Coordinates of C-alpha atoms in Angstrom, one line a residue:
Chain A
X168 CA 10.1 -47.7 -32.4
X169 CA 13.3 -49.4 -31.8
X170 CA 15.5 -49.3 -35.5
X171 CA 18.4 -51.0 -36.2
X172 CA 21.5 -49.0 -36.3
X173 CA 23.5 -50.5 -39.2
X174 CA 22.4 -51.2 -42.9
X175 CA 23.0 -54.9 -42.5
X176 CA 21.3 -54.6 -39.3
X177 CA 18.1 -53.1 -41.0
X178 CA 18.3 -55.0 -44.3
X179 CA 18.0 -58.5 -42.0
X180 CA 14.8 -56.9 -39.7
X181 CA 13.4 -56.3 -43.2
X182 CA 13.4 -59.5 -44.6
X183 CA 12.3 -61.0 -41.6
X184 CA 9.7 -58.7 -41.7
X185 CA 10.0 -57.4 -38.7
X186 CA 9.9 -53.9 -40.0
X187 CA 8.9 -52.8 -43.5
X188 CA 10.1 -50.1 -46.0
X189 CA 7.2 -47.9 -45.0
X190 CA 7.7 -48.4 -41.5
X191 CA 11.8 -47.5 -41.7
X192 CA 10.6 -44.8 -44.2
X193 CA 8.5 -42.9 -41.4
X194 CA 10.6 -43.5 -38.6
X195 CA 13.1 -41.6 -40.2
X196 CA 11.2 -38.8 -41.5
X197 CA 10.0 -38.9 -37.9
X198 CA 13.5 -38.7 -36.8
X199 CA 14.0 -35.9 -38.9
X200 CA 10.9 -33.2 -38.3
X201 CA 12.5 -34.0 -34.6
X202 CA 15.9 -33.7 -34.9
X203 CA 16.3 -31.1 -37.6
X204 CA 15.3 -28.0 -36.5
X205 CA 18.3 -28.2 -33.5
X206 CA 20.7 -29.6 -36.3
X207 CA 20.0 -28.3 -39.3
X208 CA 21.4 -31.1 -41.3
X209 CA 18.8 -31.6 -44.3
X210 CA 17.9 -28.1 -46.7
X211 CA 14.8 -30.4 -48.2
X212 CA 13.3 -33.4 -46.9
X213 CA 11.3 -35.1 -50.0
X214 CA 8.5 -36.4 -47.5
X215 CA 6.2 -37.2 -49.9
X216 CA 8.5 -38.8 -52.8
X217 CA 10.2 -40.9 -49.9
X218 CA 6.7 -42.3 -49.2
X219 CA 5.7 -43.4 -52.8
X220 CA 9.3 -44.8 -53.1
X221 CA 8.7 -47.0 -49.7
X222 CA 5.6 -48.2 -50.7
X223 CA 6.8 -48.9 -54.4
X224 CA 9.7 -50.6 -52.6
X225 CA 7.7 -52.7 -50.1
X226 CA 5.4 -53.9 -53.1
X227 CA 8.7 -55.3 -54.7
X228 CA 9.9 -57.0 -51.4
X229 CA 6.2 -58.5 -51.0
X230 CA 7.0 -59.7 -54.9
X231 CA 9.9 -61.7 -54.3
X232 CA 12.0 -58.5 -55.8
X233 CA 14.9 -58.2 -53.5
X234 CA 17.4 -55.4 -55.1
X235 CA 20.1 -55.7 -52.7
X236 CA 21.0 -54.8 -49.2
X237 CA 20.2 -51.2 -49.8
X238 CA 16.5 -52.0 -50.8
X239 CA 14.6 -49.9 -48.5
X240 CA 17.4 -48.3 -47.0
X241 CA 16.7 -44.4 -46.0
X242 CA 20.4 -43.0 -47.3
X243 CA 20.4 -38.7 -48.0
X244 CA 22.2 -37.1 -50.8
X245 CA 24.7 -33.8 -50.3
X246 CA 23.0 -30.7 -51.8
X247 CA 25.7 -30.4 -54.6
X248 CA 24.9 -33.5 -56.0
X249 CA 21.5 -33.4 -58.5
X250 CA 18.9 -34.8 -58.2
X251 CA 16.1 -35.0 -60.8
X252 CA 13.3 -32.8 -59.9
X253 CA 14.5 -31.8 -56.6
X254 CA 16.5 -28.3 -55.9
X255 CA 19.8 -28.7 -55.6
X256 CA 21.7 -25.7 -54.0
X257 CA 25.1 -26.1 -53.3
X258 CA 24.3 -24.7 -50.1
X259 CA 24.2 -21.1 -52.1
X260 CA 21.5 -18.6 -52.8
X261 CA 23.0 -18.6 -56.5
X262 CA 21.7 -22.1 -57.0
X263 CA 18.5 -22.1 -54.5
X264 CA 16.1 -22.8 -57.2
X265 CA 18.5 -24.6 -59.2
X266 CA 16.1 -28.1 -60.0
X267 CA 18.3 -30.3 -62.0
X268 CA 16.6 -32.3 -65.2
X269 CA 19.1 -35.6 -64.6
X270 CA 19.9 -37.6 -61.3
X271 CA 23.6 -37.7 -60.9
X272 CA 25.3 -40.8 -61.5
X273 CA 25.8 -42.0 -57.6
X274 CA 22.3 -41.2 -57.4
X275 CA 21.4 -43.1 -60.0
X276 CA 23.2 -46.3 -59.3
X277 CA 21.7 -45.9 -55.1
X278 CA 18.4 -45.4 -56.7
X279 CA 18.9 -48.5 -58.7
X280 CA 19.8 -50.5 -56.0
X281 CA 16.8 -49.6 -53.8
X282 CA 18.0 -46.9 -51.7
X283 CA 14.9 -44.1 -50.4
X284 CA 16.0 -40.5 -50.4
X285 CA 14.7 -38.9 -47.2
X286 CA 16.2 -35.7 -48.6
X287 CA 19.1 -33.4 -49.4
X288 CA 22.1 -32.3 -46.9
X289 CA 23.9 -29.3 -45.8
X290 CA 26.6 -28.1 -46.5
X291 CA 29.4 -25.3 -46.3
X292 CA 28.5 -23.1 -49.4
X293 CA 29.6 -23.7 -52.8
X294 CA 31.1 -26.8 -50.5
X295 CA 34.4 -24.5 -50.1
X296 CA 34.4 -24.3 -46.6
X297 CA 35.0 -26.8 -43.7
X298 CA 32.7 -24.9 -41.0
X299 CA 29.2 -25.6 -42.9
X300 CA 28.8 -23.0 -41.2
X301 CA 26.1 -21.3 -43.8
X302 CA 25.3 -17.7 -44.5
X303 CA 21.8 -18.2 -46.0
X304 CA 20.7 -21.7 -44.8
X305 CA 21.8 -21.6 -41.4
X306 CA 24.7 -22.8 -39.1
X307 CA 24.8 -27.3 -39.1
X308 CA 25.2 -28.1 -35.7
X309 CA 27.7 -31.3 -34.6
X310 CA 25.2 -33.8 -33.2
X311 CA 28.0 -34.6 -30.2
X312 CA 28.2 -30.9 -29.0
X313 CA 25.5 -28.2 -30.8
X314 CA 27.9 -25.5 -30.0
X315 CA 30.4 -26.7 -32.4
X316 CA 30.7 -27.5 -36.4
X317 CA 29.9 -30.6 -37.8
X318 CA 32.9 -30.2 -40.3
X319 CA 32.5 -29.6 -43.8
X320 CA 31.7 -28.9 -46.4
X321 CA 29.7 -32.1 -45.7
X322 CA 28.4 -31.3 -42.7
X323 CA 24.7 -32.0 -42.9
X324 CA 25.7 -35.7 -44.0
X325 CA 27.9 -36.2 -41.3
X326 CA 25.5 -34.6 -38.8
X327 CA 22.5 -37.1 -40.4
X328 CA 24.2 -39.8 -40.3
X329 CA 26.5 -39.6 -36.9
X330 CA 22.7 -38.8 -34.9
X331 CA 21.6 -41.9 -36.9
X332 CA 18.8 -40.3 -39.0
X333 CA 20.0 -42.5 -41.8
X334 CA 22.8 -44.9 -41.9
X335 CA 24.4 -43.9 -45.6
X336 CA 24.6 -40.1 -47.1
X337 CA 26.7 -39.3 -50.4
X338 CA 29.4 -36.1 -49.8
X339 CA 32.1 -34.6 -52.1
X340 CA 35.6 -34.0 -51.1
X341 CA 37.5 -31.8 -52.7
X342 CA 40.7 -30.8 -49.9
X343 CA 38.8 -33.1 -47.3
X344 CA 35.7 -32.3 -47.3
X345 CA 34.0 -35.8 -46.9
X346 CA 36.8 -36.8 -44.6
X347 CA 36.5 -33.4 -42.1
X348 CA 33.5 -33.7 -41.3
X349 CA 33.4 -37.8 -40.6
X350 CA 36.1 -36.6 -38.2
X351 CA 33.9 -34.1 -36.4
X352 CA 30.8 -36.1 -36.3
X353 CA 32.3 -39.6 -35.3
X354 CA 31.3 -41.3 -38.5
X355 CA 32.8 -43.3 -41.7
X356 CA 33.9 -40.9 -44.6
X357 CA 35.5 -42.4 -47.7
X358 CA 37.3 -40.6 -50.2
X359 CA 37.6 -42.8 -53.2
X360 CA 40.5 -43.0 -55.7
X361 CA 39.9 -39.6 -58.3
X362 CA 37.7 -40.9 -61.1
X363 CA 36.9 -44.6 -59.4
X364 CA 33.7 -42.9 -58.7
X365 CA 31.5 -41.2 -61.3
X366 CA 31.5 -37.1 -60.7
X367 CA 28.8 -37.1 -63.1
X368 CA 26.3 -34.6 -61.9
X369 CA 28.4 -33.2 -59.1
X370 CA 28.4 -30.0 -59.1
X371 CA 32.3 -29.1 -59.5
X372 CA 34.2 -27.4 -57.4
X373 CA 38.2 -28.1 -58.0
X374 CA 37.8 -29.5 -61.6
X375 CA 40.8 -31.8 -61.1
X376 CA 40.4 -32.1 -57.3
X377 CA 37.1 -32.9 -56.9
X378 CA 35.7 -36.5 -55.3
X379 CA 32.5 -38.3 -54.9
X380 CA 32.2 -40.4 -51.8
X381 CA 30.5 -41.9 -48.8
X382 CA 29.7 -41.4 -45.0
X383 CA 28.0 -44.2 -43.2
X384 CA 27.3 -45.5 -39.4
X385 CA 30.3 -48.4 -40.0
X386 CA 33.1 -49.4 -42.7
X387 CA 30.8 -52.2 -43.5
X388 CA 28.3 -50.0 -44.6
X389 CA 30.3 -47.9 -46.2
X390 CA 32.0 -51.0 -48.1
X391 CA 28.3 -52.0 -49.2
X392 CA 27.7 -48.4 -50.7
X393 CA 31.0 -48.4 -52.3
X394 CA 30.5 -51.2 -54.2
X395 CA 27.3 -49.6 -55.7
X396 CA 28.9 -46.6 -56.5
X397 CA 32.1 -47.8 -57.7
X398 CA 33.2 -47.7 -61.7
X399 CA 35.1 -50.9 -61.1
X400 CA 34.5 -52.8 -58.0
X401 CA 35.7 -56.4 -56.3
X402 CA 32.8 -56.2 -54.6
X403 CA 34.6 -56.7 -51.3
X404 CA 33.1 -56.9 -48.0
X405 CA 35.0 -57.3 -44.9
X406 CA 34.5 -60.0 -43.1
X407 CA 33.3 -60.7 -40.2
X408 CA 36.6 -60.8 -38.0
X409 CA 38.8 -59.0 -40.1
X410 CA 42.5 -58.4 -39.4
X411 CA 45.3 -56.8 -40.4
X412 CA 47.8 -60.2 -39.9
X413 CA 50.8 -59.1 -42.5
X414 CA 49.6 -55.8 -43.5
X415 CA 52.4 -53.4 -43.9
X416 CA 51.6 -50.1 -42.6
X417 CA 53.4 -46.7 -42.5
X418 CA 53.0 -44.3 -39.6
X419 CA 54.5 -40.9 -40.7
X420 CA 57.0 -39.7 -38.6
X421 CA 57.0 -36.0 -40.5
X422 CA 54.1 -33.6 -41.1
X423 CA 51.1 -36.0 -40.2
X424 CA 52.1 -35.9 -36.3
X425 CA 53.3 -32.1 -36.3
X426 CA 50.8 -29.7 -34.3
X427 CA 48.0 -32.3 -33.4
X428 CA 45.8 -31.4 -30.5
X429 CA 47.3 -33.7 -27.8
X430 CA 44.1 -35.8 -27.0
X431 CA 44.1 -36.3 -30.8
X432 CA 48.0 -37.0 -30.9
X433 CA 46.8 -39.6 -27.7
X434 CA 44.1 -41.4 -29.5
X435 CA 46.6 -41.9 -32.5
X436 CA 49.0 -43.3 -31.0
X437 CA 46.9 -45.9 -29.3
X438 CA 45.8 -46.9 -32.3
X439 CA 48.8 -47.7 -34.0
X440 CA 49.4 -49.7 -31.1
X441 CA 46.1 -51.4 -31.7
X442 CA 47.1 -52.0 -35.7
X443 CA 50.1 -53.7 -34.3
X444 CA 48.3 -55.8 -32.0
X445 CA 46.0 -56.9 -34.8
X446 CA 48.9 -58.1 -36.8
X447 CA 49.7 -55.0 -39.1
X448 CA 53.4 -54.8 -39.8
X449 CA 53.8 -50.8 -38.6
X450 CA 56.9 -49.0 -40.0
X451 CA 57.9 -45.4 -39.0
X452 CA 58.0 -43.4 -42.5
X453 CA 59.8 -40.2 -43.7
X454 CA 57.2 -38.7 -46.0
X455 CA 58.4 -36.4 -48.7
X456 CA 57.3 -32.5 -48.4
X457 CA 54.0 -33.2 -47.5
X458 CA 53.8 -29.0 -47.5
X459 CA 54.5 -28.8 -51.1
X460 CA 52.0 -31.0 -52.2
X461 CA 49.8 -28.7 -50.0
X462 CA 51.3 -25.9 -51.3
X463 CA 49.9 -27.2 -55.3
X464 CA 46.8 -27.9 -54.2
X465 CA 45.7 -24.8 -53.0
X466 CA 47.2 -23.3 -56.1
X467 CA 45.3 -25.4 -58.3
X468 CA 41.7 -24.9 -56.4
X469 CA 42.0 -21.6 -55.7
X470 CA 42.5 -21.2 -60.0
X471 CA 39.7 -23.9 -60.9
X472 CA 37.2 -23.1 -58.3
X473 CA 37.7 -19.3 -59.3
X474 CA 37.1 -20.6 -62.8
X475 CA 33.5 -21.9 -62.2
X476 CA 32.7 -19.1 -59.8
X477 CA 34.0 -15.7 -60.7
X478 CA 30.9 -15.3 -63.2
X479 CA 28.8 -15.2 -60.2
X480 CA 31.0 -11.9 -58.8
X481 CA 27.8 -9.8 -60.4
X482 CA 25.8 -11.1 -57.3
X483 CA 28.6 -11.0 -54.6
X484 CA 26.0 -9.6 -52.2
X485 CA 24.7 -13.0 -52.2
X486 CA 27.7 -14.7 -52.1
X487 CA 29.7 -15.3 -48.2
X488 CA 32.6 -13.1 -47.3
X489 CA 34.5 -16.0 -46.8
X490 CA 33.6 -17.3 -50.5
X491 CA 34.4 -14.4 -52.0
X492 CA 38.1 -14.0 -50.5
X493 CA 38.7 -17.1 -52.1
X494 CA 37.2 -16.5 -55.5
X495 CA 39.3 -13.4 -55.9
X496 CA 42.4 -14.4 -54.6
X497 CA 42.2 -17.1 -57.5
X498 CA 40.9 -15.1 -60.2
X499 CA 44.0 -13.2 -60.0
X500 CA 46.6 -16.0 -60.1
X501 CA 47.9 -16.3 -63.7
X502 CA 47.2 -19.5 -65.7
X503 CA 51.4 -19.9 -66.0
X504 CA 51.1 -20.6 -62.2
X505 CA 48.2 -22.3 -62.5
X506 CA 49.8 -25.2 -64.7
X507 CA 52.9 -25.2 -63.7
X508 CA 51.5 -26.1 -60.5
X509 CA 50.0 -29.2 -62.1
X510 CA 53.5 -29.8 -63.7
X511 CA 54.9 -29.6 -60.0
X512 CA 52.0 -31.9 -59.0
X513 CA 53.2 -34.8 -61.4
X514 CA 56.7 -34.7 -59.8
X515 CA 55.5 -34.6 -56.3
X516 CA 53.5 -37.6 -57.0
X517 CA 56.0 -39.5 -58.9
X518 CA 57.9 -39.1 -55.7
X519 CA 55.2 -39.6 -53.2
X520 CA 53.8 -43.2 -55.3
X521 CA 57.4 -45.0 -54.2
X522 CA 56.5 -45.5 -50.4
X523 CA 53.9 -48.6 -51.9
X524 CA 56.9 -50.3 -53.0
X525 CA 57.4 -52.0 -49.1
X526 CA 53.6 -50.3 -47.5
X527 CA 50.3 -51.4 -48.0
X528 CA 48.6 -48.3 -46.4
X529 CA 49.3 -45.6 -44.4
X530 CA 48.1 -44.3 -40.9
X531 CA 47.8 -40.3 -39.9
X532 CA 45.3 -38.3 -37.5
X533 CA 42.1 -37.8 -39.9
X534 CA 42.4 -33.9 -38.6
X535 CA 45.1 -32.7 -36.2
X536 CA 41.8 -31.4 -34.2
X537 CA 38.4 -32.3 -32.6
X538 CA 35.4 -29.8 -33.8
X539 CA 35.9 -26.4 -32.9
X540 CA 33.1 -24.1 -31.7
X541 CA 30.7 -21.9 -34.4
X542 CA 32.8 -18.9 -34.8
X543 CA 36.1 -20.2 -34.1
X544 CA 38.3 -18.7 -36.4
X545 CA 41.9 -20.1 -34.9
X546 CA 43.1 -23.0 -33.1
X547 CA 46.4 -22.9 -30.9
X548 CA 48.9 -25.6 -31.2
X549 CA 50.6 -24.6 -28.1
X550 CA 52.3 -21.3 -28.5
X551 CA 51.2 -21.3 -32.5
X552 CA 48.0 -20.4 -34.0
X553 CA 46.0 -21.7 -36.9
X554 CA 43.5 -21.2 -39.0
X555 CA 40.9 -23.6 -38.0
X556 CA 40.2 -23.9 -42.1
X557 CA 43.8 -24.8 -42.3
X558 CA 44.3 -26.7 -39.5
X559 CA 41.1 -29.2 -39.9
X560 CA 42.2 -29.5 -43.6
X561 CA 46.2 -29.6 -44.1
X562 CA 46.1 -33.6 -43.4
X563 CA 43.5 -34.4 -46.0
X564 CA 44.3 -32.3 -49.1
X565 CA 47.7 -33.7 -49.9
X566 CA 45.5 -37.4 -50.9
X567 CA 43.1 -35.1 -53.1
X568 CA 46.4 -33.6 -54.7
X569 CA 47.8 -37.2 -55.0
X570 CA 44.5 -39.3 -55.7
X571 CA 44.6 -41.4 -53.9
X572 CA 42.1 -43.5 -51.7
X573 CA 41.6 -42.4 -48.0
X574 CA 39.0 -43.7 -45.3
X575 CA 38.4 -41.7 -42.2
X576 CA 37.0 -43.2 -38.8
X577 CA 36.5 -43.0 -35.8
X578 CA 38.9 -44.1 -32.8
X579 CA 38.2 -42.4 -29.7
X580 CA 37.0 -40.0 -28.3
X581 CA 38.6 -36.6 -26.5
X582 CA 37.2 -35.8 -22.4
X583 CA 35.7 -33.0 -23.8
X584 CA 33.3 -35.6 -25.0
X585 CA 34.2 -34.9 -28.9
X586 CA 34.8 -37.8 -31.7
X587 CA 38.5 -38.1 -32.7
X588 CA 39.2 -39.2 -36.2
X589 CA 41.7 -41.9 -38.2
X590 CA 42.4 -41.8 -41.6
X591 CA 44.1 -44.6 -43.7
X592 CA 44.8 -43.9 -47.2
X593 CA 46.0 -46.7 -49.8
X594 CA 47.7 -46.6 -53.1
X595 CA 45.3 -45.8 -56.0
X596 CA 42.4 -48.3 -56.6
X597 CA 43.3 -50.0 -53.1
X598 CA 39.7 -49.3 -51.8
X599 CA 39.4 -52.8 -50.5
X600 CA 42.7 -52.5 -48.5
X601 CA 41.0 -49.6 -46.7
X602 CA 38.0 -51.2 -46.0
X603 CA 39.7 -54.3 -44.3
X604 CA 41.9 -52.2 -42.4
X605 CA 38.7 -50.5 -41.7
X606 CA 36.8 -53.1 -40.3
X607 CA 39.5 -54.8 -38.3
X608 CA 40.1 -51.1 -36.3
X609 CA 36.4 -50.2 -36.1
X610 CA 35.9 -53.9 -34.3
X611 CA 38.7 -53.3 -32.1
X612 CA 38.1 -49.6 -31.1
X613 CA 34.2 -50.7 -30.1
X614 CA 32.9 -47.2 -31.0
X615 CA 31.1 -47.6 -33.6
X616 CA 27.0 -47.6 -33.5
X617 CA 28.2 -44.6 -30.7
X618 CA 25.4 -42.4 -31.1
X619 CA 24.8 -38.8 -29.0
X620 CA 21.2 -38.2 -28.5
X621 CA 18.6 -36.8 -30.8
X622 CA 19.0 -33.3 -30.2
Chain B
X254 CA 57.8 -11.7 -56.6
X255 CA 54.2 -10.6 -58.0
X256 CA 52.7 -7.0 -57.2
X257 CA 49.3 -8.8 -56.7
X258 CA 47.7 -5.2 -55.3
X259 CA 48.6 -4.0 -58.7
X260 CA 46.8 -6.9 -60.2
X261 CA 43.7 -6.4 -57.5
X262 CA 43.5 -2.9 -58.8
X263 CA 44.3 -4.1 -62.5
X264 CA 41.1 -6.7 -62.3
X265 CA 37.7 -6.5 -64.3
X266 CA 36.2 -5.8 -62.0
X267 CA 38.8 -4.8 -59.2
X268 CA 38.8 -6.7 -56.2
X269 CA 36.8 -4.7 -53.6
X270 CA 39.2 -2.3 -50.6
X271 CA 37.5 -4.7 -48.1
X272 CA 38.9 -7.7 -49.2
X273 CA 42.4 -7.2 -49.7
X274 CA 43.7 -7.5 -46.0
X275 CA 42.5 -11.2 -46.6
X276 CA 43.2 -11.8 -50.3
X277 CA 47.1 -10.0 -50.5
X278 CA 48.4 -11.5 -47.6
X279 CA 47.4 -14.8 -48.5
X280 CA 48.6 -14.9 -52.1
X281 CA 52.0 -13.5 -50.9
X282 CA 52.4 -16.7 -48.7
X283 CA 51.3 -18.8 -51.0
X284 CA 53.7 -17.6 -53.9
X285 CA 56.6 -17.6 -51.2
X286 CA 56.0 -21.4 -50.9
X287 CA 55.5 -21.8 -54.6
X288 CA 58.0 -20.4 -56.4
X289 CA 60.8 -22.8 -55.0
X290 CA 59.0 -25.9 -56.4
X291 CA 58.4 -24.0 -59.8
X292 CA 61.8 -23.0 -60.0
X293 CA 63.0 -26.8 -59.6
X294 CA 60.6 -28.0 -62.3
X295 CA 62.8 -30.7 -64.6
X296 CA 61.8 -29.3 -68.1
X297 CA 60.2 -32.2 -69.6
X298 CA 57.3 -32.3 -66.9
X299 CA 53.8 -32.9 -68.0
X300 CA 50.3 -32.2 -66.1
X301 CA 48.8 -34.3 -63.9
X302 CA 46.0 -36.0 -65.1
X303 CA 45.4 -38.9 -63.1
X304 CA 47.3 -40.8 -60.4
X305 CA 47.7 -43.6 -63.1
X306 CA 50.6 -41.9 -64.2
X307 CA 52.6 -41.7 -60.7
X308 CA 54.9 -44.6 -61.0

């Protein structure tokens, strides 16, 4: 069975009834029992609950009950996000028969609107990681290359959704972690403004860090999940030629373009050029120190992510070595650093919250690199190595430290055969500027609906 | 700047011998960076609570 690729795509076969909720339902529970043992993108696959909702569903289309364009839609949730009845593990053995009494709030409003939940995603443990990479689930293989991560810490998200096994997954992003792995996988992550969306039954990670958010197939459908999700929304959609005709946007010229993989650096540049040629008004930009606000932020998780997890340190053998290096490096920073470092965080942001005076968004590289391979623990930047934990997340933390609104997508693609990332970022509650910027890129970079095969 | 292997030690409970080549090294750099943009804090600087308060 042929299935349309994007949400609006699926949502008009529907009501033309040329597929029906149950028929979507089992394609992509189909999808799954095929794909996922290679991928390892879903930890629980709620077979039969998806089939009751889809037949529920289908009885409401058949009863003139049409909830919305997610009615019907198969969408997955990210395993640190609850869901009523149905384990939610954080991707750790602490939690692996953790079965929450209460639907989180984002699941509750994509219930409400008709979504079906095929199952839960994923994910780096405790989501603090970018390799999803996962000591007691398994390794989540990138769909483009099985070799490589997907990115995390929502990797089985961006895996799901990037081989098209559902068009919409929720993720959390705490120093990039929605945005990473969009980058990885070739698909739409979006970052919200902090607090715009509900963290309500998200398990927490960086207490003042922490973001709930989106991956989808397309801006468009990520715009029509945002809206669902969103505490305040315009309800925006982009249209259907959107531009970016007087839209001011700043390209950093510090930090943002320092050490970036050159096909990355390549793919970049381009599309700037492309921004331009749609009409944006692209300004060069001297950022302030872009490595202090980087600087606070890992200050500030490593103390509030030690906060929620150090009580655990009693059942370290079932904890990952990586986990644990970061637990006690911030159980022992002292609570003086800890707020002074959110005292440096409201100057930094003072400063940083001038450049909207003459931009309307800015443009960076979503990471400075494509997916690395499972195992990878450095990158080299020409003579320099990195971390690969630092290097895929040093150009999305600074927008959790500052809250503000950041969309990654994708833009090309490297000869290695690996999806190459974008990331726009707008002043706080500036979603819809994102989303039209968004659209107007996606339609001119003709990527998206790119799928690799079902591995 | 901070004797964090006395603190490792100092820790209930300590912080295992096998993770301190990856936990010292790492808070040493990161309290290198830090302490410049402590030092300059003005004094009447609150916490961030939300990016509402920026401008």
């Amino acid at each position: 069975m042929t299935v349309p690729v994007t949400i609006g795509e699926i949502g008009a076969a529907l009501r033309a009834k040329k597929i029906s909720v149950r028929e979507l339902t089992e394609e992509a529970l189909r999808r799954v029992a095929e794909a996922n043992p290679r991928l390892n993108a879903f930890l629980t696959v709620t077979e039969a609950a998806a089939r009751a909702r889809a037949e529920a569903l289908e009885d409401e289309l058949a009863r003139g009950i049409d909830r919305g364009p997610l009615h019907g839609i198969p969408i997955a949730h990210k395993d640190n996000i609850c869901t009523r009845g149905v384990r939610t593990t954080s991707g750790s053995k602490i939690f692996a028969d953790f079965v929450p009494e209460h639907d989180a709030a984002i699941v509750s409003h994509l219930n409400d609107a008709g979504a079906v939940m095929i199952g839960k995603t994923g994910m780096h443990e405790f989501a603090y990681g970018i390799t999803s990479n996962n000591p007691h689930f398994g390794a989540i293989r990138n769909p483009w290359d099985l070799g490589r991560i997907p990115g995390g810490s929502s990797g089985g998200s961006a895996a799901a959704v990037a081989t098209g096994l559902i068009p919409l997954a929720t993720g959390s992003d705490t120093g990039g972690s929605i945005r990473i792995p969009a980058s990885f996988c070739g698909v739409v992550g979006l970052k919200p403004t902090y607090e715009r969306v509900s963290r309500k039954g998200v398990m927490p990670l960086g207490l003042t860090l922490d973001h709930a958010g989106l991956l989808a197939g397309s801006v468009r459908d990520t715009a029509l999940g945002y809206n669902l999700i969103a505490k305040h929304s315009s309800g925006y959609l982009p249209p259907a030629h959107a531009d970016l005709r007087g839209m001011r946007i700043g390209v950093p010229e510090n930090f943002f373009v320092e050490r970036i993989a050159p096909e990355v650096m390549l793919s970049f540049r381009a599309a700037v050029q492309t921004a331009a040629a749609l009409g944006a008004h692209v300004t060069e930009i001297r950022l302030p120190d872009v490595e202090a606000v980087n600087v606070v932020g890992r200050v500030a998780q490593l103390s509030e992510v030690s906060a929620l997890l150090a009580g655990y340190l009693d059942r370290r053998t079932e904890i990952g070595r990586d986990i644990l290096v970061l637990v006690e490096q911030g159980r022992l920073i002292p609570a003086i650093d800890y707020l002074n470092a959110q005292r440096v965080r409201t100057v930094l942001a003072r400063d940083f919250s001038k450049i909207w005076k003459n931009l309307d968004c800015l443009m960076t590289p979503a990471t400075a690199i494509t997916a690395p391979k499972i195992g990878e623990m450095t990158v080299a930047f020409g003579s320099i190595s990195e971390d690969v934990r630092m290097a895929a997340t040093r150009l999305a933390r600074p927008f959790n430290v500052l809250g503000w609104p950041a969309l990654a997508l994708p833009c090309g693609f490297s000869s290695a055969g690996l999806p190459i990332g974008l990331q726009l970022v707008a002043p706080p509650q500036q979603e819809d500027t994102l989303l039209q910027a968004g659209a107007a890129l996606e339609d001119a970079f003709g990527i998206a609906g790119r799928r690799p095969p079902l591995p | 700047m901070t004797d964090w292997k006395a603190l490792a030690a100092a820790a209930e409970p300590p912080v295992p011998e096998d993770l301190l080549p990856d936990v010292i090294p790492a808070l040493e750099k990161l309290e290198a960076a830090f302490r410049p943009l402590e030092r300059a804090l003005p004094p009447d600087t609150l916490l961030w609570t939300s990016c509402e308060d920026d401008a």
